[in-house]
Short mmCIF file of C-alpha atoms in Angstrom, two decimals:
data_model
loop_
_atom_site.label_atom_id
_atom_site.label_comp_id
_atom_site.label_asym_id
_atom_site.label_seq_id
_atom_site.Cartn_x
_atom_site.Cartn_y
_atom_site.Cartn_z
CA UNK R 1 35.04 25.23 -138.30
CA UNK R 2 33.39 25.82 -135.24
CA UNK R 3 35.15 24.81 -131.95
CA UNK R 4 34.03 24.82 -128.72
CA UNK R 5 36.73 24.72 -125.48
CA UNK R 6 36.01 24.31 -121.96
CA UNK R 7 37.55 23.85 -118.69
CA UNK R 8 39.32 26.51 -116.68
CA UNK R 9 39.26 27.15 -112.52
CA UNK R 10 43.26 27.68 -112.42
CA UNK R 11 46.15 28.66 -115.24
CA UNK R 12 46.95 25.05 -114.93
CA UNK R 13 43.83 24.90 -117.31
CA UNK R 14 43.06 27.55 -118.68
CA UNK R 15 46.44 28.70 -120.65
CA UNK R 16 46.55 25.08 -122.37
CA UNK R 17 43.47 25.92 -123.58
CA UNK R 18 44.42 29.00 -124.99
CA UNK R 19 47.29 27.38 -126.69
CA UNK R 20 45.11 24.60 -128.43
CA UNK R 21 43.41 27.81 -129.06
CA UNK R 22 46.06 29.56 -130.25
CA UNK R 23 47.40 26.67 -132.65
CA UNK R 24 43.66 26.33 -134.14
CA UNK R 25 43.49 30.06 -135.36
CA UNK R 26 46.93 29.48 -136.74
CA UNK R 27 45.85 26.78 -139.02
CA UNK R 28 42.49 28.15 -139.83
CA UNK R 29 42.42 31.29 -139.27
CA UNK R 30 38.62 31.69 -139.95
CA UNK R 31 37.77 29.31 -137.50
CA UNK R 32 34.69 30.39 -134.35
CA UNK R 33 36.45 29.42 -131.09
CA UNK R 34 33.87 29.41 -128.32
CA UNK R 35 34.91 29.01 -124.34
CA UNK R 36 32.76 27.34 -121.67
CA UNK R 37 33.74 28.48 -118.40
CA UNK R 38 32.71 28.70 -114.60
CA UNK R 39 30.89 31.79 -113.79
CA UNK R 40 33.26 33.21 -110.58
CA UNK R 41 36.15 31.60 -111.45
CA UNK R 42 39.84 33.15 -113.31
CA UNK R 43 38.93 32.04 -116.94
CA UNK R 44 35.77 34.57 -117.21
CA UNK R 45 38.42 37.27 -117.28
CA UNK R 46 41.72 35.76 -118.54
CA UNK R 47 40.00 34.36 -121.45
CA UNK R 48 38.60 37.71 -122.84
CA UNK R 49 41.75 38.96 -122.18
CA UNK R 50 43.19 36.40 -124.99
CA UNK R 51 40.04 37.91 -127.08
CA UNK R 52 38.22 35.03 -127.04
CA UNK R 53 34.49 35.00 -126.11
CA UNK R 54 33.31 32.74 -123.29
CA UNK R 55 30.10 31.69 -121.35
CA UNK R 56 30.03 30.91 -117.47
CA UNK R 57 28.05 27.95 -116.45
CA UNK R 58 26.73 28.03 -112.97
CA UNK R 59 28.61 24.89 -112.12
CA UNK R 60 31.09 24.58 -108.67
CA UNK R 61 32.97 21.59 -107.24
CA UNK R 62 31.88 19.13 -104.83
CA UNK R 63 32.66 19.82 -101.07
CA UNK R 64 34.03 16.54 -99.70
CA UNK R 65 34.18 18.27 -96.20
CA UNK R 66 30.58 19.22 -95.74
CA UNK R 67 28.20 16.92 -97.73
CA UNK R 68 25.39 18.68 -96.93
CA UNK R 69 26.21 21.61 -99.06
CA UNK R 70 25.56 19.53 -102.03
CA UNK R 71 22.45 20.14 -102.38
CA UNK R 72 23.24 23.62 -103.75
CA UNK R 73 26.07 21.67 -105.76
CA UNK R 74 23.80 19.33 -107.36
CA UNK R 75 21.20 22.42 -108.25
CA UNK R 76 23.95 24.43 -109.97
CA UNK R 77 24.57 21.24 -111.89
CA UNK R 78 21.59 20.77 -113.18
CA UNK R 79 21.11 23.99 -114.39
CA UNK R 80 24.64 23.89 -115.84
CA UNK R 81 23.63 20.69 -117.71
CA UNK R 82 20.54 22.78 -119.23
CA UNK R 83 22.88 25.87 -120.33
CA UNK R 84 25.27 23.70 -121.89
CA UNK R 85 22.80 21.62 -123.90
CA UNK R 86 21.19 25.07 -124.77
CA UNK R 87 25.14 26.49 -125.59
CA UNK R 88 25.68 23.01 -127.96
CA UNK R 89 22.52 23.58 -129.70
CA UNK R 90 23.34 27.27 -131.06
CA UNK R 91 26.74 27.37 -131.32
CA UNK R 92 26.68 23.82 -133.72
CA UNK R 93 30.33 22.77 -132.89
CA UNK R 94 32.39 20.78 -134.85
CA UNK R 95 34.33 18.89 -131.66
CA UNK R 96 34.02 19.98 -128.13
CA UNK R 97 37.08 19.94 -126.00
CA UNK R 98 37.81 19.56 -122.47
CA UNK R 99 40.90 20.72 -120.87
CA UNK R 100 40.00 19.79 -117.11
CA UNK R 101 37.89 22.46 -114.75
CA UNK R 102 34.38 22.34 -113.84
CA UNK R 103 32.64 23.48 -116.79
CA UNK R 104 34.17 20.75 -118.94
CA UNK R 105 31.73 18.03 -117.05
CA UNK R 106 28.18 19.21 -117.93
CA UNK R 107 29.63 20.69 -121.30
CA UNK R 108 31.32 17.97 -123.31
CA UNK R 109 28.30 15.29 -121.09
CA UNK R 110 26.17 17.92 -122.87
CA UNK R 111 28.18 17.54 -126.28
CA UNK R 112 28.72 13.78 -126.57
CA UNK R 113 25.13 13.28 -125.79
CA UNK R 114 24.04 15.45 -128.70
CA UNK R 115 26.63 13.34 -131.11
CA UNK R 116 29.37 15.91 -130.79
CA UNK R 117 32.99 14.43 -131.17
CA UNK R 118 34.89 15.06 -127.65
CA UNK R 119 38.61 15.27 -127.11
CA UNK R 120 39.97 15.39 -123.69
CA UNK R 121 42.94 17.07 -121.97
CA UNK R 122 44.58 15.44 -119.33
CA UNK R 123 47.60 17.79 -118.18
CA UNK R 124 48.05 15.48 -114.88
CA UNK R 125 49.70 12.13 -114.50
CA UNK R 126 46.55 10.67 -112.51
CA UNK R 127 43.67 11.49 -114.14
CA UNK R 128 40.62 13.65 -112.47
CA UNK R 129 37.06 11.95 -111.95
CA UNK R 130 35.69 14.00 -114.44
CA UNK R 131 37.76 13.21 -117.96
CA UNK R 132 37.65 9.34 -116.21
CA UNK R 133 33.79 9.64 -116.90
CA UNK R 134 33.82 11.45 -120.21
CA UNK R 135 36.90 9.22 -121.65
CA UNK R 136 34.67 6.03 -122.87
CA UNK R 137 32.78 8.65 -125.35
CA UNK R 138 35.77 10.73 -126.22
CA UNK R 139 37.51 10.27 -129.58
CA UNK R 140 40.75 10.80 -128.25
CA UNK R 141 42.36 11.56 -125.04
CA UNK R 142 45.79 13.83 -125.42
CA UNK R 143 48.32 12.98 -122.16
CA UNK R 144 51.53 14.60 -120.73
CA UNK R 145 52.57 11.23 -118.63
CA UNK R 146 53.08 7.58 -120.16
CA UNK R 147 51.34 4.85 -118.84
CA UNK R 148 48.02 6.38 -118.69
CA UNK R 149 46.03 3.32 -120.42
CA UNK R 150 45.83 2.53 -116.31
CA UNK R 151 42.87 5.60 -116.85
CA UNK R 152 41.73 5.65 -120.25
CA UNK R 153 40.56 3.11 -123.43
CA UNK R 154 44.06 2.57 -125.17
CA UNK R 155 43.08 3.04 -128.40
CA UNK R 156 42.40 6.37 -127.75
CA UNK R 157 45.22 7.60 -125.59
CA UNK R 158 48.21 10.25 -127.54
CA UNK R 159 51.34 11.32 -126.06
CA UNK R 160 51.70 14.83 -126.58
CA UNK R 161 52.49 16.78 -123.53
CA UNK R 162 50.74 19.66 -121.92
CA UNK R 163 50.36 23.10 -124.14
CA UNK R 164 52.99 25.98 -122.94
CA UNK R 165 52.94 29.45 -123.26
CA UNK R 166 54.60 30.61 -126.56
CA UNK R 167 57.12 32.85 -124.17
CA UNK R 168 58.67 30.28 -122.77
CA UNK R 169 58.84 27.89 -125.63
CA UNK R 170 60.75 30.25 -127.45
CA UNK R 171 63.23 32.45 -124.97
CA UNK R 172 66.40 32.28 -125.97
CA UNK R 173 68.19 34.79 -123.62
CA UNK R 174 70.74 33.56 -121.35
CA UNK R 175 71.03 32.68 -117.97
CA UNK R 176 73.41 35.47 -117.24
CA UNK R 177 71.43 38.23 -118.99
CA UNK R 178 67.85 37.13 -117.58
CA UNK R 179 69.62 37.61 -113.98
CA UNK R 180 70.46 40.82 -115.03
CA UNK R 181 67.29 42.14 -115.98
CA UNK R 182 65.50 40.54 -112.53
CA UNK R 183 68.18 42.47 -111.02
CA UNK R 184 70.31 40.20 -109.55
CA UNK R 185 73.77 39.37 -110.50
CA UNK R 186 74.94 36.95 -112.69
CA UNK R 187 77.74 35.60 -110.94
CA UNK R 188 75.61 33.83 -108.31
CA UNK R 189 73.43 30.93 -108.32
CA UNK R 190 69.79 32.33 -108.00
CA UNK R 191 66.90 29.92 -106.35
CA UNK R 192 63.47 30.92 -107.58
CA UNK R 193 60.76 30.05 -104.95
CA UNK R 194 57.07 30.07 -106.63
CA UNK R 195 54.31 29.31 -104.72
CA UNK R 196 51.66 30.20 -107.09
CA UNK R 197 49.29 33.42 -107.49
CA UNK R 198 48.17 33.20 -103.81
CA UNK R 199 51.23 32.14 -102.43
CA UNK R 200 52.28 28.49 -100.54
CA UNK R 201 52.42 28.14 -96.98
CA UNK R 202 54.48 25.93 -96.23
CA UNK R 203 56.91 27.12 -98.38
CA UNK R 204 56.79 30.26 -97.51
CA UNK R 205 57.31 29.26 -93.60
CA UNK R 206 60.29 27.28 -94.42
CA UNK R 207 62.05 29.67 -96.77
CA UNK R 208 61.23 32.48 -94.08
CA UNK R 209 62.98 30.33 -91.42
CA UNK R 210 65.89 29.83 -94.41
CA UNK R 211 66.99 32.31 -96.44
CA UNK R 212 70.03 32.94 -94.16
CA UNK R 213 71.47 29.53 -94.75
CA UNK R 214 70.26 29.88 -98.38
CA UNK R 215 72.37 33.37 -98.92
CA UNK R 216 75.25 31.56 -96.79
CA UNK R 217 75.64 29.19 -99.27
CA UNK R 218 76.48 32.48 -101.59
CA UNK R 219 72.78 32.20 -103.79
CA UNK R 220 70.72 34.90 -104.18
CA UNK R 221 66.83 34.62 -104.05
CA UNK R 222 63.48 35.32 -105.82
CA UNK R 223 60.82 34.43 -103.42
CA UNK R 224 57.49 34.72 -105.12
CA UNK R 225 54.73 34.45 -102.01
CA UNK R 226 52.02 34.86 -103.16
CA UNK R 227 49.45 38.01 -102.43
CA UNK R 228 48.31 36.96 -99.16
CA UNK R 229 51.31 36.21 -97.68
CA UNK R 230 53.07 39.35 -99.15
CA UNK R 231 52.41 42.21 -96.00
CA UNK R 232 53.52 39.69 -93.99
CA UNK R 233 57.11 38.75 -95.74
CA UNK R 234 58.18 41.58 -98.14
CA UNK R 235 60.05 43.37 -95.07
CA UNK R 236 62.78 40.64 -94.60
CA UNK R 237 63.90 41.56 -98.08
CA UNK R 238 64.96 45.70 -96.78
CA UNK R 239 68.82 46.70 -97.42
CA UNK R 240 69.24 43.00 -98.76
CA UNK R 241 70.96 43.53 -102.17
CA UNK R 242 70.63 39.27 -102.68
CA UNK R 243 66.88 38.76 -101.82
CA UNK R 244 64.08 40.32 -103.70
CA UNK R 245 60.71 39.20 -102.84
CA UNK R 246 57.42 39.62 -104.71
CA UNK R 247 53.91 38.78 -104.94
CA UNK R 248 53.28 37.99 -108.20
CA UNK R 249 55.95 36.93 -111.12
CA UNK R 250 54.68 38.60 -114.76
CA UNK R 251 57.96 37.18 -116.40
CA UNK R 252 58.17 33.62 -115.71
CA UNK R 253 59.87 32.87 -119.42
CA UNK R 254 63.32 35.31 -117.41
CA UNK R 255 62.59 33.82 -114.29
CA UNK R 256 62.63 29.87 -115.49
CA UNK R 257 65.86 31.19 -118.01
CA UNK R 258 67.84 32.98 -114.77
CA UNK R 259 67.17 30.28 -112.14
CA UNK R 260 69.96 27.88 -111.14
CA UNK R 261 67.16 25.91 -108.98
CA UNK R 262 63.21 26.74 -108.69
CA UNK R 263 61.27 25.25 -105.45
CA UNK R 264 57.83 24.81 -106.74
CA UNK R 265 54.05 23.13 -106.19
CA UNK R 266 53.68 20.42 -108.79
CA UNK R 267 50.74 21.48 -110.64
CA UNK R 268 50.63 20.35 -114.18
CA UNK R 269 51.61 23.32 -115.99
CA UNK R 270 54.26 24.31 -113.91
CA UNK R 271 56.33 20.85 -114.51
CA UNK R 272 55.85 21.28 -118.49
CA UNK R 273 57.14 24.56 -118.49
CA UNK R 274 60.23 23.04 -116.01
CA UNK R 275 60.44 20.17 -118.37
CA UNK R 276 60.93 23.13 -121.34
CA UNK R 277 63.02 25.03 -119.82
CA UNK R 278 65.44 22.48 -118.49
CA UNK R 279 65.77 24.08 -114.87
CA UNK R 280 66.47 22.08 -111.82
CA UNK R 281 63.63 21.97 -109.44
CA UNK R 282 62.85 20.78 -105.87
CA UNK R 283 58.96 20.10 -105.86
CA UNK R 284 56.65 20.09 -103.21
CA UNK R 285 53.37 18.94 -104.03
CA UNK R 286 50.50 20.66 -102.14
CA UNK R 287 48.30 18.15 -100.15
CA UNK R 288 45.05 19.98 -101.09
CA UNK R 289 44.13 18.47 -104.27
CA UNK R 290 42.25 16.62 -105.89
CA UNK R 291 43.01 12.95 -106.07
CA UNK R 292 46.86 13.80 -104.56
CA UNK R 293 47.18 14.43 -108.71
CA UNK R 294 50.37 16.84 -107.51
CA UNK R 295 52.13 14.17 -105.56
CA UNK R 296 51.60 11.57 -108.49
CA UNK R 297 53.00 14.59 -111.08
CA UNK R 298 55.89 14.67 -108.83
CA UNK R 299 56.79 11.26 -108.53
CA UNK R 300 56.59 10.68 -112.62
CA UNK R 301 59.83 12.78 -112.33
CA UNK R 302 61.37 12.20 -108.87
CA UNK R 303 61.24 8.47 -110.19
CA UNK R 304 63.39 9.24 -113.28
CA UNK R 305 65.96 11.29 -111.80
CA UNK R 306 64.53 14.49 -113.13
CA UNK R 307 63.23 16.49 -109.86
CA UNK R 308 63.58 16.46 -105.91
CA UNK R 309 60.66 15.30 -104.31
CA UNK R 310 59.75 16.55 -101.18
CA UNK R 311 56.57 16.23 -99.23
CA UNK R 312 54.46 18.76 -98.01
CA UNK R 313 54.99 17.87 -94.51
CA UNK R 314 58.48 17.15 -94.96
CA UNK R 315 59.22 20.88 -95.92
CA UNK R 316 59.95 22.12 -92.80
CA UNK R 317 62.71 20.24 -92.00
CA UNK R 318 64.21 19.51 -95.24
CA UNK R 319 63.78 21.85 -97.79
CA UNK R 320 66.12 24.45 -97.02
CA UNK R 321 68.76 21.64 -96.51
CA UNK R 322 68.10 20.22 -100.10
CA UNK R 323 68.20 23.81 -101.26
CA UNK R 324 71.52 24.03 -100.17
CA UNK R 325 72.77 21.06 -100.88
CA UNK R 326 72.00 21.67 -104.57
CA UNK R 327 73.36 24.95 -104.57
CA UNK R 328 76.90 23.13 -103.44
CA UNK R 329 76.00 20.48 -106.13
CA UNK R 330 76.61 22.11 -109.51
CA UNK R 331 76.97 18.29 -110.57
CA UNK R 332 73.94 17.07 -109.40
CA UNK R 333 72.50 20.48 -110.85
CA UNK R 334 72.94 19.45 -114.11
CA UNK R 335 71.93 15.99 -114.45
CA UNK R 336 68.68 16.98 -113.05
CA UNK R 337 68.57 19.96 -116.02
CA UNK R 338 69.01 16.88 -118.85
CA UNK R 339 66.66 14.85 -116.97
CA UNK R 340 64.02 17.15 -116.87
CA UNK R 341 64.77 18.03 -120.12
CA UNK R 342 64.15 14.61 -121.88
CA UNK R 343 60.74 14.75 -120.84
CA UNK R 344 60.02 17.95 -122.63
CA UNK R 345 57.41 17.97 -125.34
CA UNK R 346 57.45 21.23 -127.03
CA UNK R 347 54.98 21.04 -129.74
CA UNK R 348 52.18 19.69 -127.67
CA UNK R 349 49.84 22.71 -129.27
CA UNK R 350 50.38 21.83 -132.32
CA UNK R 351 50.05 17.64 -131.95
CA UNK R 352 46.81 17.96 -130.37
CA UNK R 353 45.68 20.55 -133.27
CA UNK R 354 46.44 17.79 -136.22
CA UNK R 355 44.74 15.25 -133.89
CA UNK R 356 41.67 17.93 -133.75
CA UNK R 357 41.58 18.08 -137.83
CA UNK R 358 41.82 14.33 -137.98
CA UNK R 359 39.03 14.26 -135.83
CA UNK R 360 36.71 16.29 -137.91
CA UNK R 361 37.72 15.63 -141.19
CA UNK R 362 36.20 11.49 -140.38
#
């Protein structure tokens, strides 16, 4: 069986692809897994790092800004288009799949051209521009949201929930133990503020104006903000035994297990891992995406009672007083926990894997 996967740009991508991956080589252990990636961009390390091999396509995004620098766009496409076909024609896959990014647009265009059965990934609950073009070719279209026929042919549409890391899927420790090994102590509530790899702005302005009414409430924090933002925040946290804050989070399976409440972005694979791990969470989509996909995310679960939604320029002003009020809410706390939890799909890696072997065995 020879598989080819591609997509990547952020881990919102790139580690469901590595848990399709992953769930491949389990069933067929023999199997050639190639990756398409974008030359620059995180999956051209990551994805070695999971000891996969991958090629880089000279593909970017559009700028929507400044037109004119299109031009240079619209070259590097065209030259992607050419690797890709080249990529299709020695590597002979048996299905081609696309997990969202910028290589997945010239490579499964490049694959369904040359008769190769697609499947598509669509981790968000509006779908990008890209799998809305590839989806009348695909063979089948794997979602994390209901109600996404609105997007994509019917008859090729599955439920089955965005791929997690194994880590999470299968942590077992408790609450009060995964406090203690993040160092904090298990008699308090903990909030858990994430703001990605390179840290969130505005929630890193508002919990900076906040953490004394946060502590107040008697909570401690983990404030994760990001490596840019980190010179400029990490000294609040000296001779404060209740605040630690960090850069970068390695352990997110303790961190989702010790946190009472997390305060998060809304990207795709942050929610299935919240929707997992049952934790409460205040989301605050960030404005600069694509398509407002993080705001729609968001709303899928604000709507059922299974998150807070607040809006990016609502932060200032209210998120440290819905941070509180939650902490004083142990009620509330819970309902959103079994919620969120009803929404989980755990074995999405494994669903989309069976769908892949239906695919080729026809």
């Amino acid at each position: 069986m020879n598989v080819l996967i591609s997509g990547g740009g952020t881990g919102g991508h790139i580690f469901p692809a590595l848990s399709i991956a992953g769930a491949i080589r389990r069933r067929h252990p023999q199997a050639r897994i190639l990756f398409v990636g974008a030359l620059g961009r995180m999956e051209m390390e990551r994805i070695p790092e999971a000891g996969y091999d991958i090629i880089g396509l000279p593909v970017s995004g559009f700028d929507r800004r400044r037109p004119w620098r299109n031009i240079r766009v619209l070259w590097r496409l065209w030259k992607s288009m050419r690797k890709a076909r080249r990529i299709i024609a020695d590597f002979r896959p048996d299905i081609a799949i696309g997990v969202g990014g910028y290589a997945s647009g010239p490579t499964l265009k490049a694959a369904q051209r040359a008769g190769i059965p697609t499947l598509l990934q669509e981790q968000n609950s509006y779908a990008g521009v890209t799998n809305k073009l590839l989806a009348k070719k695909a063979k089948a279209i794997c979602v994390a949201y209901e109600g996404m026929d609105r997007f994509f042919p019917a008859q090729t549409i599955t439920l089955t929930g965005n791929p997690v890391r194994a880590d999470i899927i299968d942590s077992s420790i408790s609450r009060e133990e995964a406090k203690r090994q993040l160092g904090f102590d298990p008699g308090k509530p903990l909030v858990a503020v994430v703001g990605g790899s390179l840290g969130a702005r505005t929630l890193n302005q508002a919990i900076a104006e906040g953490m004394q009414p946060i502590t107040a409430a008697g909570a401690s924090l983990l404030w994760q903000c990001g490596k840019h933002y980190a010179p400029r925040f990490r000294h609040l946290a000296d001779g404060l035994n209740d605040i630690a804050i960090t850069d970068f989070i390695s352990r997110m399976d303790l961190v989702y297990r010790a946190a009472d409440i997390i305060v998060s972005r809304a990207g795709a694979g942050t929610i299935s891992e919240l929707q997992i791990a049952g934790t409460p969470a205040i989301l605050v989509p960030s404005p600069n995406v694509a398509e407002d996909h993080q705001r729609h995310n968001a709303e899928a679960l604000s709507s059922r009672g299974a998150a807070i939604l607040i809006l990016d320029k609502d932060a200032p002003t209210q998120l440290v007083e819905q941070i509180t009020a939650l902490i004083n809410d142990p009620t509330r706390r819970e309902n959103l926990s079994r919620r969120i939890r009803k929404m989980a799909l755990p074995d999405a890696s494994d669903n989309i894997a069976s769908i892949i072997d239906t695919i080729i065995r026809k």
